Amino acid sequence: MKLLALLFSCALVCSQVAYARQEPILIRFSHVVAADTPKGKAAERFRQLAEQATEGRVRVRIYPNSELYRDREELEALQLGAVEMIAPSLSKFGPLGAREFQVFDLPFMFPDKAALHRITDGPIGEGMLQRLRLKGVIGLAFWDNGFKSFSANRPVRVPSDLAGLRMRIQPSRVLDAQMRALGAQPMTLRFGEVYDALAAGVVDGTENPPSNFYTQGMQDVQSHFTVSNHGYLGYAVIVNRKFWEGLPPDIRRELEGAMREATRYASSIAQEENDRALEAIRESGRTQVDVLTEPEREAWKKALAGVSVDMEAHIGAQLISDIRRAIAAP
Ligand code: LMR
């Protein structure tokens, strides 16, 4: 009888262990933009690829639109292990002690996406991701969005058009310096607060690629959108280091593969998504879209030329010159 009871309890424990083994590993992926954006779509692609590649041993749950955490909170949540994966914009890495990521905020730093990818896909980008380990997170990839435009409730064609306006920025000293160089008053707000702040007149204008602008409905509260392409907005996908290093190696390899694929997908759709959003802003009939001519862009470049010099100490003069050299190399 005793033996039977022992066998029975053994079977129970064994089945519990087996069940526990089958329990999928959960990756909570929090982000602040709409699902229908380059980042939202890349996150969804990663979810599909990761779940497929691991045959369900990993489940990815995506929380878009600041549903779970807002800008800075999501960094804290990642460090605390309340989420496993996030993809903040490169402007938002200051609180992690990685302010060199703000090099991507420098106005007119990258003439085009090809130049940008020389950095994000090359040794400089790799080194930047590697250094995040020291901050308790693992940098997995850079994801594209696109180049930013200005918006306001007045036409914006020359730098002085922004003078005196309260302009929403992301939390970046470089963006602060950029707005001040234009005579504007920078105001740092979380992404999820921007629409309401624009609607209430707390801020007068903002900057973002068309996809972020359109999917938040900002065309309803801004009369002018100027395609200026004056700066870049992209992301680094990061994971909690303890979580990542604690994964079974085969699972980690599959997830790395899924991330590589999702990253290729992100760069392949970003331009198209932004072009489509720009068209939709035009078609909304609520916001006038202006495109700066080359001579007009030159005036903006001139007005903002001092920002990179002023920000050398903040970002690192060496990094700025390494990037310039890598971009200029044949
Ligand atoms: C913003 O805060 O303006 C954007 O960086 C949001 C995002 O993640 O694209």
Short mmCIF file of C-alpha atoms in Angstrom, two decimals, residues 25 50 53-55 57-58 244-258 260:
data_model
loop_
_atom_site.label_atom_id
_atom_site.label_comp_id
_atom_site.label_asym_id
_atom_site.label_seq_id
_atom_site.Cartn_x
_atom_site.Cartn_y
_atom_site.Cartn_z
CA ILE A 25 8.96 31.21 -21.74
CA ALA A 50 10.19 33.72 -32.42
CA ALA A 53 11.25 29.07 -34.54
CA THR A 54 10.92 27.85 -30.95
CA GLU A 55 7.82 25.79 -31.77
CA ARG A 57 8.49 27.18 -26.34
CA VAL A 58 8.56 30.98 -26.33
CA TRP A 244 18.64 36.69 -21.73
CA GLU A 245 21.66 34.98 -20.24
CA GLY A 246 19.40 32.61 -18.32
CA LEU A 247 17.74 31.29 -21.50
CA PRO A 248 18.61 27.80 -22.73
CA PRO A 249 21.31 28.31 -25.40
CA ASP A 250 19.26 26.70 -28.20
CA ILE A 251 16.32 29.02 -27.48
CA ARG A 252 18.62 32.03 -27.39
CA ARG A 253 20.05 31.07 -30.79
CA GLU A 254 16.56 30.81 -32.29
CA LEU A 255 15.59 34.17 -30.83
CA GLU A 256 18.73 35.78 -32.20
CA GLY A 257 17.81 34.43 -35.63
CA ALA A 258 14.25 35.75 -35.29
CA ARG A 260 17.96 39.27 -37.29
#
